[in-house]
Coordinates of C-alpha atoms in Angstrom, one line a residue:
M258 CA -61.3 29.4 39.5
M259 CA -57.3 28.7 40.3
L260 CA -56.8 26.5 37.4
G261 CA -58.8 28.6 35.0
G262 CA -56.7 31.4 36.0
I263 CA -53.6 29.4 35.2
R264 CA -54.9 28.4 31.7
L265 CA -56.0 32.2 30.9
F266 CA -52.3 33.2 32.1
L267 CA -50.7 30.6 29.6
V268 CA -52.7 31.7 26.6
L269 CA -51.9 35.3 27.4
L270 CA -48.2 34.4 27.9
I271 CA -48.2 32.4 24.5
T272 CA -50.1 35.2 23.0
V273 CA -47.1 37.7 24.0
L274 CA -44.5 35.4 22.8
L275 CA -45.7 35.1 19.3
V276 CA -46.2 38.8 19.1
A277 CA -42.7 39.3 20.3
C278 CA -41.4 37.0 17.5
D279 CA -43.6 38.9 15.0
R280 CA -42.2 42.0 16.2
Q281 CA -38.9 40.6 15.4
K282 CA -39.6 40.9 11.6
V283 CA -40.8 44.6 12.1
K284 CA -38.4 47.4 11.8
E285 CA -38.3 50.0 14.1
S286 CA -40.3 52.5 12.1
G287 CA -43.3 50.0 12.3
D288 CA -43.1 48.6 8.8
V289 CA -43.0 45.0 8.4
M290 CA -39.8 43.8 7.1
T291 CA -39.6 42.6 3.7
S292 CA -37.9 39.0 2.5
D293 CA -35.2 40.7 1.6
Q294 CA -34.4 42.5 4.6
Q295 CA -35.0 39.3 6.7
F296 CA -32.7 37.4 4.2
D297 CA -29.9 40.3 4.6
D298 CA -30.3 39.8 8.5
L299 CA -30.1 35.8 8.2
K300 CA -27.1 35.8 5.9
P301 CA -24.3 37.0 8.2
V302 CA -25.9 34.5 10.9
L303 CA -25.2 31.8 8.5
L304 CA -21.9 33.0 7.5
E305 CA -20.9 33.1 11.3
K306 CA -22.0 29.3 11.9
I307 CA -20.0 28.7 8.5
W308 CA -17.0 29.9 10.2
R309 CA -17.4 28.3 13.6
L310 CA -17.5 24.9 11.7
N311 CA -14.5 25.9 9.2
P312 CA -12.1 28.0 11.3
E313 CA -8.9 27.2 8.8
W314 CA -11.1 28.4 5.9
A315 CA -12.4 31.6 8.0
T316 CA -8.6 32.3 8.6
S317 CA -8.1 32.1 5.0
V318 CA -10.4 34.6 4.0
G319 CA -9.4 37.2 6.6
Y320 CA -11.9 36.1 9.3
H321 CA -9.7 35.6 12.3
K322 CA -12.1 35.1 15.4
Y323 CA -11.6 31.4 15.4
D324 CA -7.7 31.4 14.3
N325 CA -7.1 29.7 17.6
Q326 CA -9.3 26.9 17.3
L327 CA -8.3 23.4 15.7
V328 CA -11.1 21.0 14.8
I329 CA -11.0 17.6 15.9
P330 CA -12.2 15.2 13.2
T331 CA -13.8 12.6 15.2
P332 CA -16.7 10.8 13.8
E333 CA -19.1 12.5 16.6
R334 CA -17.7 15.8 15.2
L335 CA -18.3 14.9 11.7
T336 CA -22.1 13.9 12.6
D337 CA -22.6 17.5 14.3
E338 CA -21.5 19.0 11.3
V339 CA -23.6 17.4 9.0
N340 CA -26.4 18.3 11.7
S341 CA -25.6 21.8 11.5
Y342 CA -25.8 22.1 7.9
R343 CA -29.1 20.5 8.0
S344 CA -30.1 23.0 10.5
M345 CA -28.9 25.9 8.5
L346 CA -31.0 24.6 5.5
H347 CA -33.9 24.7 7.7
D348 CA -33.0 28.2 8.4
L349 CA -32.6 29.2 5.2
H350 CA -35.9 27.3 3.8
V351 CA -38.1 29.3 6.1
L352 CA -37.8 32.1 3.5
K353 CA -39.1 31.8 0.1
Q354 CA -36.7 32.0 -2.7
T355 CA -39.3 33.5 -4.9
T356 CA -40.1 36.3 -3.0
L357 CA -36.4 37.8 -2.9
S358 CA -34.8 39.9 -5.3
L359 CA -32.9 38.5 -8.1
N360 CA -29.5 39.4 -6.5
N361 CA -30.7 37.7 -3.2
Q362 CA -32.2 34.6 -4.9
T363 CA -28.5 34.0 -6.2
D364 CA -27.0 34.4 -2.8
Y365 CA -30.2 32.0 -1.5
R366 CA -29.1 29.5 -4.3
M367 CA -25.3 29.6 -3.4
L368 CA -26.0 29.1 0.2
E369 CA -28.4 26.2 -0.4
D370 CA -25.9 24.7 -3.0
F371 CA -23.1 25.1 -0.4
F372 CA -25.0 23.4 2.4
N373 CA -26.1 20.4 0.3
G374 CA -22.8 20.3 -1.0
R375 CA -20.9 20.0 2.5
I376 CA -23.8 17.3 3.3
W377 CA -22.9 15.3 0.3
Y378 CA -19.2 15.5 0.8
L379 CA -19.7 14.3 4.4
T380 CA -22.3 11.6 4.2
V381 CA -21.6 10.2 0.3
L382 CA -18.4 10.8 -0.8
K383 CA -16.5 10.4 2.8
T384 CA -13.2 11.7 1.9
A385 CA -12.4 11.7 5.6
E386 CA -12.1 8.0 5.2
W387 CA -9.9 7.7 2.3
N388 CA -8.0 10.8 1.6
P389 CA -5.1 11.0 4.4
A390 CA -4.0 14.5 2.6
E391 CA -7.0 16.0 4.4
Y392 CA -5.1 15.9 7.6
N393 CA -2.4 18.5 7.9
I394 CA -2.0 21.2 10.4
G395 CA 0.6 23.1 8.3
S396 CA -1.5 25.0 6.3
G397 CA -3.9 26.7 8.9
V398 CA -0.6 27.4 11.2
A399 CA 1.4 29.0 8.1
E400 CA -1.6 31.2 7.2
I401 CA -1.7 32.7 10.6
L402 CA 2.2 33.0 10.9
N403 CA 2.5 34.6 7.6
G404 CA -0.5 37.1 8.1
R405 CA -0.1 41.0 8.7
Y406 CA -3.4 41.4 10.2
D407 CA -2.1 41.7 13.8
S408 CA 1.1 41.8 15.8
L409 CA 3.1 38.6 15.5
T410 CA 2.8 38.3 19.2
N411 CA -0.8 37.8 19.1
R412 CA -0.8 35.7 16.0
L413 CA 1.6 33.5 17.8
R414 CA -0.9 33.0 20.9
S415 CA -3.5 32.0 18.8
I416 CA -1.1 29.4 17.0
S417 CA -0.3 28.1 20.5
L418 CA -3.8 27.5 21.4
K419 CA -4.6 26.0 18.2
I420 CA -1.6 23.3 18.1
E421 CA -2.5 22.6 22.0
Q422 CA -4.9 20.0 20.2
V423 CA -2.4 18.6 17.9
V424 CA -2.4 15.1 19.5
P425 CA -6.1 14.5 19.3
Y426 CA -6.2 16.0 15.8
Y427 CA -3.7 13.4 14.5
E428 CA -5.3 10.5 16.7
A429 CA -8.6 11.1 14.9
A430 CA -6.9 11.4 11.7
K431 CA -5.3 7.9 12.0
N432 CA -8.6 6.4 13.4
N433 CA -10.6 7.8 10.6
I434 CA -8.6 6.3 7.8
K435 CA -10.3 3.2 6.6
K436 CA -9.0 2.3 3.2
P437 CA -7.1 4.9 1.6
T438 CA -5.9 5.5 -2.1
L439 CA -2.2 5.0 -2.3
E440 CA -1.8 8.2 -4.2
H441 CA -3.4 10.3 -1.7
T442 CA -1.4 8.4 0.9
Q443 CA 1.7 9.5 -0.8
L444 CA 0.6 13.1 -1.2
A445 CA -0.2 13.3 2.5
I446 CA 3.4 12.2 3.3
L447 CA 4.8 14.8 1.2
Q448 CA 2.6 17.2 2.4
N449 CA 3.0 16.5 6.0
K450 CA 6.6 16.6 5.5
G451 CA 6.1 20.2 4.3
A452 CA 4.0 20.9 7.3
L453 CA 7.5 20.3 9.6
T454 CA 9.1 23.0 7.7
V455 CA 6.2 25.5 8.7
I456 CA 6.6 24.2 12.2
N457 CA 10.4 25.1 12.2
D458 CA 9.4 28.5 10.8
L459 CA 7.2 28.7 13.7
A460 CA 10.1 28.0 16.1
D461 CA 12.2 30.4 14.7
S462 CA 9.7 33.4 15.0
V463 CA 8.9 32.5 18.7
K464 CA 12.6 33.2 19.3
K465 CA 12.1 36.7 17.9
A466 CA 8.8 37.7 19.6
P467 CA 8.6 39.6 22.7
L468 CA 6.3 36.8 24.4
K469 CA 6.3 36.2 27.9
P470 CA 8.9 33.6 29.3
F471 CA 5.9 31.4 30.4
E472 CA 4.1 31.9 26.9
K473 CA 7.5 30.9 24.9
D474 CA 7.8 27.9 27.2
F475 CA 4.1 26.8 26.5
L476 CA 4.5 27.5 22.9
N477 CA 7.8 25.5 22.5
F478 CA 6.5 22.6 24.2
R479 CA 3.6 22.5 21.9
I480 CA 5.8 23.0 18.9
A481 CA 7.8 20.1 20.1
A482 CA 4.3 18.0 20.5
A483 CA 3.5 19.1 16.9
K484 CA 6.7 18.0 15.4
N485 CA 6.3 14.6 17.0
E486 CA 2.7 14.1 15.9
I487 CA 3.5 15.1 12.4
N488 CA 6.4 12.6 12.4
S489 CA 4.1 9.9 13.8
Y490 CA 1.4 10.3 11.6
I491 CA 4.0 10.2 8.4
T492 CA 5.4 7.1 10.1
F493 CA 1.9 5.7 10.3
L494 CA 1.3 6.2 6.7
Q495 CA 4.9 5.0 5.8
E496 CA 5.2 1.9 7.9
E497 CA 1.5 0.8 8.5
Q498 CA -0.6 2.0 5.4
L499 CA 1.9 2.2 2.2
P500 CA 3.0 -1.6 2.8
V501 CA -0.6 -3.0 2.8
L502 CA -1.6 -0.4 -0.1
R503 CA 1.2 -1.6 -2.2
K504 CA 0.0 -5.3 -1.9
G505 CA -3.5 -4.3 -3.7
K506 CA -5.4 -3.4 -0.5
A507 CA -5.8 0.4 -1.6
R508 CA -9.1 2.0 -2.5
S509 CA -9.1 3.2 -6.2
F510 CA -8.5 6.7 -7.1
R511 CA -11.1 6.4 -9.3
I512 CA -14.6 7.6 -8.2
G513 CA -16.8 6.3 -10.9
K514 CA -19.5 7.7 -13.0
E515 CA -22.2 7.8 -10.4
L516 CA -19.9 9.9 -7.9
F517 CA -18.4 11.8 -10.6
T518 CA -21.7 13.0 -11.8
Q519 CA -22.7 14.0 -8.3
K520 CA -19.7 15.7 -7.8
F521 CA -19.7 17.8 -10.8
K522 CA -23.1 18.9 -10.0
H523 CA -22.1 20.2 -6.6
D524 CA -18.9 21.5 -7.4
I525 CA -19.2 22.9 -10.9
Q526 CA -22.6 24.1 -10.8
S527 CA -23.1 24.4 -14.8
G528 CA -25.9 24.4 -16.9
Y529 CA -24.2 21.3 -18.5
T530 CA -24.0 17.8 -17.1
A531 CA -20.5 16.3 -16.9
E532 CA -21.3 13.9 -19.8
Q533 CA -22.3 16.9 -22.1
V534 CA -18.9 18.9 -21.0
Y535 CA -16.9 15.8 -21.9
Q536 CA -18.8 15.5 -25.3
K537 CA -18.2 19.6 -25.8
A538 CA -14.7 18.9 -25.1
L539 CA -14.1 16.3 -27.7
K540 CA -15.7 18.3 -30.2
H541 CA -13.4 21.4 -29.6
K542 CA -10.4 19.4 -29.4
E543 CA -10.9 18.6 -33.1
E544 CA -11.6 22.4 -34.0
L545 CA -8.3 23.4 -32.1
H546 CA -6.4 20.7 -34.0
Q547 CA -7.8 22.5 -37.4
Q548 CA -6.5 25.8 -36.3
M549 CA -3.3 24.6 -35.2
L550 CA -2.7 22.9 -38.8
A551 CA -3.5 26.0 -40.6
L552 CA -1.1 27.9 -38.6
T553 CA 1.5 25.1 -38.8
Q554 CA 1.1 25.4 -42.6
K555 CA 1.7 29.0 -42.5
L556 CA 4.6 29.0 -40.1
W557 CA 6.6 25.9 -41.4
P558 CA 8.7 28.1 -44.2
V559 CA 9.8 30.4 -41.4
Y560 CA 11.3 27.7 -39.2
F561 CA 12.0 24.8 -41.7
P562 CA 12.7 26.6 -45.1
E563 CA 14.7 23.4 -46.2
K564 CA 12.1 21.0 -45.3
P565 CA 9.0 19.8 -46.9
L566 CA 5.9 20.4 -44.4
L567 CA 5.3 17.7 -42.4
T568 CA 1.7 17.0 -42.7
G569 CA -0.9 16.4 -39.9
L570 CA -0.4 16.3 -36.2
P571 CA 3.2 15.3 -36.2
G572 CA 3.8 18.5 -38.2
V573 CA 2.5 20.7 -35.5
K574 CA 4.3 18.8 -33.0
Q575 CA 7.5 19.4 -34.6
L576 CA 6.9 23.1 -35.2
L577 CA 5.9 23.4 -31.4
G578 CA 9.1 21.6 -30.3
K579 CA 11.1 24.3 -32.3
L580 CA 9.1 27.1 -30.6
A581 CA 9.7 25.5 -27.4
E582 CA 13.6 25.8 -27.6
E583 CA 13.3 29.4 -26.7
H584 CA 12.7 29.3 -22.8
V585 CA 14.4 30.9 -19.9
P586 CA 17.4 29.3 -17.9
R587 CA 16.5 27.0 -15.0
D588 CA 17.7 29.5 -12.3
S589 CA 15.6 32.3 -14.0
F590 CA 12.2 30.8 -14.3
L591 CA 10.8 32.6 -11.0
T592 CA 12.7 36.0 -12.1
A593 CA 11.2 35.8 -15.5
I594 CA 7.8 35.7 -14.1
R595 CA 8.2 38.5 -11.7
A596 CA 9.5 40.7 -14.6
Q597 CA 6.5 39.8 -17.0
I598 CA 3.7 41.1 -14.3
P599 CA 4.5 45.0 -14.9
Q600 CA 4.1 44.2 -18.7
L601 CA 0.8 42.8 -18.2
V602 CA -0.5 45.5 -16.2
A603 CA 0.5 48.1 -18.9
F604 CA -1.2 46.2 -21.4
V605 CA -4.5 45.8 -19.8
N606 CA -4.3 49.7 -18.9
S607 CA -3.6 50.8 -22.4
K608 CA -6.4 48.7 -24.0
K609 CA -8.7 49.7 -21.2
L610 CA -9.8 46.1 -20.6
L611 CA -10.8 46.8 -17.1
T612 CA -10.0 49.0 -14.0
Q613 CA -7.1 47.7 -12.1
D614 CA -6.4 48.5 -8.2
A615 CA -2.8 49.3 -8.1
S616 CA -3.0 49.2 -4.1
K617 CA -3.3 45.6 -3.8
P618 CA 0.1 43.7 -3.9
L619 CA 1.2 40.5 -5.8
V620 CA 3.7 38.5 -4.6
V621 CA 5.6 36.0 -6.5
R622 CA 7.2 33.7 -4.3
P623 CA 8.4 29.7 -4.4
T624 CA 5.4 27.4 -3.8
P625 CA 5.5 26.6 0.3
E626 CA 6.4 23.0 0.6
Y627 CA 3.0 22.0 2.5
M628 CA 1.4 23.1 -0.6
R629 CA 3.7 20.9 -3.3
G630 CA 2.7 17.9 -5.0
V631 CA -0.4 19.0 -7.2
A632 CA 0.2 22.0 -9.3
G633 CA 3.3 23.7 -10.5
A634 CA 1.6 27.2 -10.3
S635 CA -1.4 28.6 -8.2
V636 CA -2.7 31.9 -6.6
S637 CA -3.2 32.3 -3.0
A638 CA -5.3 35.4 -2.4
P639 CA -6.8 37.0 0.8
G640 CA -10.5 36.8 1.4
P641 CA -13.0 39.8 1.6
Y642 CA -12.3 40.3 5.1
D643 CA -8.8 41.0 5.1
Q644 CA -8.4 42.9 1.5
T645 CA -5.1 44.5 2.2
A646 CA -3.5 41.3 2.5
N647 CA -0.9 40.2 -0.1
T648 CA -2.0 37.7 -2.9
Y649 CA 0.8 35.3 -3.4
Y650 CA 1.6 33.8 -6.9
N651 CA 3.2 30.5 -6.0
V652 CA 5.8 29.0 -8.3
T653 CA 7.2 25.6 -7.7
P654 CA 10.9 25.5 -7.8
L655 CA 12.7 23.4 -10.1
T656 CA 15.6 22.3 -7.8
K657 CA 14.3 18.9 -7.2
Y658 CA 13.9 18.3 -11.0
S659 CA 16.8 16.5 -12.7
T660 CA 18.5 18.0 -15.7
A661 CA 16.3 16.2 -18.2
E662 CA 13.1 17.0 -15.8
A663 CA 14.0 20.6 -15.7
E664 CA 14.5 21.0 -19.4
S665 CA 11.1 19.2 -20.0
Y666 CA 9.4 21.7 -17.8
L667 CA 11.2 24.7 -19.1
R668 CA 10.4 23.8 -22.8
E669 CA 6.8 23.4 -21.9
Y670 CA 6.8 26.8 -20.1
N671 CA 8.7 28.4 -23.2
K672 CA 8.8 31.9 -24.3
Y673 CA 5.5 31.8 -25.4
Q674 CA 3.6 29.7 -23.2
L675 CA 5.2 31.5 -20.0
Q676 CA 3.5 34.9 -21.0
I677 CA 0.0 32.7 -21.2
L678 CA 0.6 31.4 -17.8
N679 CA 1.2 34.5 -16.2
I680 CA -2.2 35.9 -17.8
H681 CA -3.9 33.2 -16.4
E682 CA -2.5 33.1 -12.8
A683 CA -2.0 37.0 -12.3
I684 CA -3.3 39.6 -14.6
P685 CA -6.0 39.9 -15.6
G686 CA -6.6 36.2 -14.5
H687 CA -7.2 34.9 -11.2
Y688 CA -5.3 37.8 -9.2
T689 CA -7.6 40.3 -10.8
Q690 CA -10.5 38.3 -10.6
L691 CA -10.3 37.6 -6.8
I692 CA -9.5 41.4 -6.1
Y693 CA -12.9 42.2 -8.0
S694 CA -14.3 39.2 -5.9
N695 CA -13.4 40.5 -2.5
K696 CA -15.0 44.0 -3.4
S697 CA -18.4 42.4 -4.2
P698 CA -21.0 43.8 -2.1
S699 CA -22.6 40.5 -1.5
L700 CA -20.0 38.6 0.9
V701 CA -21.9 35.5 0.1
K702 CA -20.7 35.8 -3.7
A703 CA -17.3 36.6 -2.9
I704 CA -16.8 33.7 -0.3
L705 CA -18.6 30.6 -1.8
G706 CA -16.6 30.9 -5.2
N707 CA -17.3 28.7 -7.7
G708 CA -14.0 27.0 -9.1
A709 CA -15.6 26.8 -12.8
M710 CA -16.1 30.6 -12.8
V711 CA -12.6 31.3 -11.2
E712 CA -10.9 29.0 -13.4
G713 CA -13.2 29.8 -16.5
W714 CA -12.3 33.6 -16.0
A715 CA -8.6 32.8 -16.1
V716 CA -8.7 30.8 -19.3
Y717 CA -11.3 33.5 -21.1
A718 CA -8.6 36.3 -20.2
E719 CA -5.8 34.4 -21.9
R720 CA -8.0 34.6 -25.2
M721 CA -9.2 38.0 -24.5
M722 CA -5.9 39.3 -24.1
L723 CA -4.6 37.7 -27.4
E724 CA -7.7 39.0 -29.3
Q725 CA -6.6 42.5 -28.2
G726 CA -3.4 42.0 -29.6
Y727 CA -1.4 41.1 -26.8
G728 CA 2.0 39.6 -28.3
N729 CA 1.4 41.5 -31.6
N730 CA -1.1 38.8 -33.2
A731 CA 2.1 36.8 -33.7
P732 CA 1.1 33.5 -35.1
E733 CA 3.7 31.7 -32.9
M734 CA 1.8 33.1 -29.9
W735 CA -1.8 32.2 -31.2
L736 CA -0.3 28.5 -32.2
T737 CA 1.1 28.3 -28.6
W738 CA -2.3 29.5 -27.1
Y739 CA -4.2 27.1 -29.3
K740 CA -2.0 24.3 -27.5
W741 CA -2.6 25.9 -24.2
N742 CA -6.4 26.0 -24.6
L743 CA -6.2 22.4 -26.1
R744 CA -4.5 21.5 -22.4
V745 CA -7.6 23.0 -21.0
T746 CA -10.0 20.6 -23.2
L747 CA -7.9 17.8 -22.6
N748 CA -8.2 18.3 -18.8
A749 CA -11.8 17.9 -19.1
I750 CA -11.5 14.8 -21.2
L751 CA -8.8 13.4 -19.1
D752 CA -11.0 14.1 -15.9
Y753 CA -14.0 12.1 -17.4
S754 CA -12.0 9.3 -19.0
V755 CA -9.8 8.6 -15.9
H756 CA -12.8 8.7 -13.4
V757 CA -15.7 7.5 -15.4
L758 CA -14.2 5.3 -18.3
G759 CA -11.3 4.1 -16.7
M760 CA -8.5 5.6 -18.7
K761 CA -5.1 4.0 -18.1
E762 CA -1.8 5.9 -17.5
K763 CA -0.4 4.9 -20.7
E764 CA -3.5 6.1 -22.7
A765 CA -3.7 9.3 -20.8
I766 CA 0.2 10.0 -21.4
A767 CA -0.4 9.2 -25.0
L768 CA -3.4 11.5 -25.3
L769 CA -1.6 14.8 -23.6
T770 CA 1.7 14.1 -25.6
Q771 CA 0.7 13.1 -29.1
E772 CA -3.0 15.0 -29.3
G773 CA -2.0 17.6 -26.7
F774 CA 1.5 18.2 -27.8
Q775 CA 2.6 18.4 -24.2
E776 CA 6.0 17.5 -22.7
E777 CA 6.8 14.2 -21.0
T778 CA 7.1 16.0 -17.6
E779 CA 4.1 17.9 -17.9
A780 CA 1.9 14.9 -18.9
R781 CA 3.1 12.9 -16.2
E782 CA 2.1 15.9 -13.7
K783 CA -1.4 16.0 -15.1
W784 CA -1.8 12.2 -14.7
K785 CA -0.8 12.4 -11.4
R786 CA -3.0 15.3 -10.7
A787 CA -6.1 13.6 -12.5
T788 CA -5.3 10.6 -9.7
L789 CA -5.4 13.2 -7.0
S790 CA -8.7 15.3 -7.9
Q791 CA -12.0 14.5 -9.5
V792 CA -14.1 17.2 -11.4
Q793 CA -11.4 20.0 -10.8
L794 CA -9.8 19.4 -14.0
S795 CA -13.3 20.0 -16.0
S796 CA -13.7 23.3 -14.2
Y797 CA -11.6 25.3 -16.6
F798 CA -13.0 24.0 -19.8
T799 CA -16.6 24.3 -18.5
G800 CA -16.3 28.1 -17.1
Y801 CA -14.4 29.2 -20.1
T802 CA -17.2 28.0 -22.4
E803 CA -20.0 29.4 -20.1
I804 CA -18.2 32.8 -20.0
Y805 CA -17.1 33.1 -23.7
D806 CA -20.9 32.3 -24.8
L807 CA -22.2 35.0 -22.5
R808 CA -19.7 37.5 -23.9
E809 CA -20.7 36.8 -27.4
E810 CA -24.5 36.9 -26.5
F811 CA -24.0 40.4 -25.2
R812 CA -22.0 41.5 -28.1
K813 CA -24.6 40.3 -30.7
K814 CA -27.6 42.0 -28.2
Q815 CA -25.5 45.2 -27.7
G816 CA -24.0 45.6 -31.1
Q817 CA -21.8 48.7 -31.8
K818 CA -22.3 49.8 -28.4
F819 CA -20.6 46.8 -26.8
Q820 CA -17.6 47.2 -25.1
L821 CA -15.1 45.1 -23.1
R822 CA -14.3 47.0 -19.9
P823 CA -18.1 47.7 -19.1
F824 CA -18.8 44.0 -19.6
H825 CA -15.9 42.6 -17.8
E826 CA -16.6 44.9 -14.8
K827 CA -20.2 43.9 -14.6
F828 CA -19.6 40.5 -14.7
L829 CA -16.7 40.4 -12.0
S830 CA -18.7 42.6 -9.8
F831 CA -21.0 39.3 -9.0
G832 CA -18.1 38.0 -7.0
S833 CA -17.1 34.4 -7.8
A834 CA -20.8 33.2 -8.3
P835 CA -21.4 30.4 -10.6
V836 CA -21.5 31.6 -14.4
R837 CA -25.1 30.5 -14.9
Y838 CA -26.2 32.8 -12.0
I839 CA -24.2 35.7 -13.1
R840 CA -25.7 35.1 -16.5
A841 CA -29.4 35.6 -14.9
L842 CA -28.3 38.5 -13.3
M843 CA -26.7 40.4 -16.1
L844 CA -29.2 39.5 -18.5
Q845 CA -32.2 40.7 -16.3
P846 CA -34.3 43.8 -17.6

């Protein structure tokens, strides 16, 4: 009787627990929660888990709960991370995607893509073993130090706790590195030297901050330890790794067709395959050459009235060389960029291309040293949790260039091309798109940004501005844009050719200078970038192609009712989701 009573009690207890679980899916009103409501409850839970795993990424998007955390990248920690992403995938798959609204189906796919991508990076690509540049505390410290979301005192307290773990952090980094590439090792040395400047800035801030004496002592002790560990890591790379790597023991920076194809799928998330994009880029290169030849024939008498037309690509190159003579002085490069920003704002407003938010500041600054070595210009934007923070337009100074290198660089970014660069990076390119992205009702779409959409929008913005009359439809401006768009096209060709087809440096420089009309310095910087990244160079052409095709589809569908501003604002309202997902959302009945 006693045993039977216990069994009955257990059955009742289990029943109560099951009912309680079911009640979690019931609203207070008593109605059963829909799949969309359950998913809306799940999303912030998943995002919180993502931030706990990625504290520095959280800081960069304005989520400061984990500012004081520094992830120690031990093998055990990396294994735990993989297991966490698999667990989150399981939580996601409890819900059926097809039962959700189209908008939530997109968020579902983006989360699923993200988790699968992270698992692939950690278990297949394994960059932690061959890319020493992944280990650098400079960026995380600088993000907090330069923030405005809290008092300097509180931010310094977060940094103090963060860098407390600097010794095991760099020890784990040294232990993780198995057979690095020479190129990423050199980048790691350069950027960690840049991190030392961040630590010096941190030391200066400690002197000014109203911290308690014991807090200053602790922080100064940790700053000294951080400097020591960064220098130790640099020495490890310079003295233990470089000599071995230069003897031919380095891993190749080329990842090969199989990994490139997989990485393209995870990173770009296009409707096209990597090889299809490569083939499209080859075809587009020929189309651009034809357009440039036609404009060269038109402009030749203006610039070379006494010379017979030099036919073919050599004629285009000579004309572009003539236009390149018009550039700003070396010491005015940053100033010229700052001066152009208000002009772009005024043009976008006058043409009613989209609504701009004047309350969000854009700060043009020299690229911080810990970020240098990959791109000459870039944008660092705040995330959706910290929308009032500055957006930075980073421009690498020419101070370390020789006279010849600086002249080559300035010829590349001449009077015409500098304007296109500013459209791309600032208005209405990256800066504008990321402002809109932060306002997206979906945090998932704002946070899990797709690189091809982000870069594609910036390239699309260049063409759109010229189509609307920016530069007064001057043939010189259009010829320069064709060259710029050719660079985007060659990025995709170079990316695939280097990593899949084994293109050599000499071949790459010839492609970029002879068929792309690029200056020598620019071409060599692009080759360097191709050795340090994989797939990213394909994102510009892929995203641009998909966005432009979508716009033309809308134009055809709406006919005379089509207007740019509604199209742009609708497109940008979906955060930074992949273009193929935005397309489905915009074309839904």
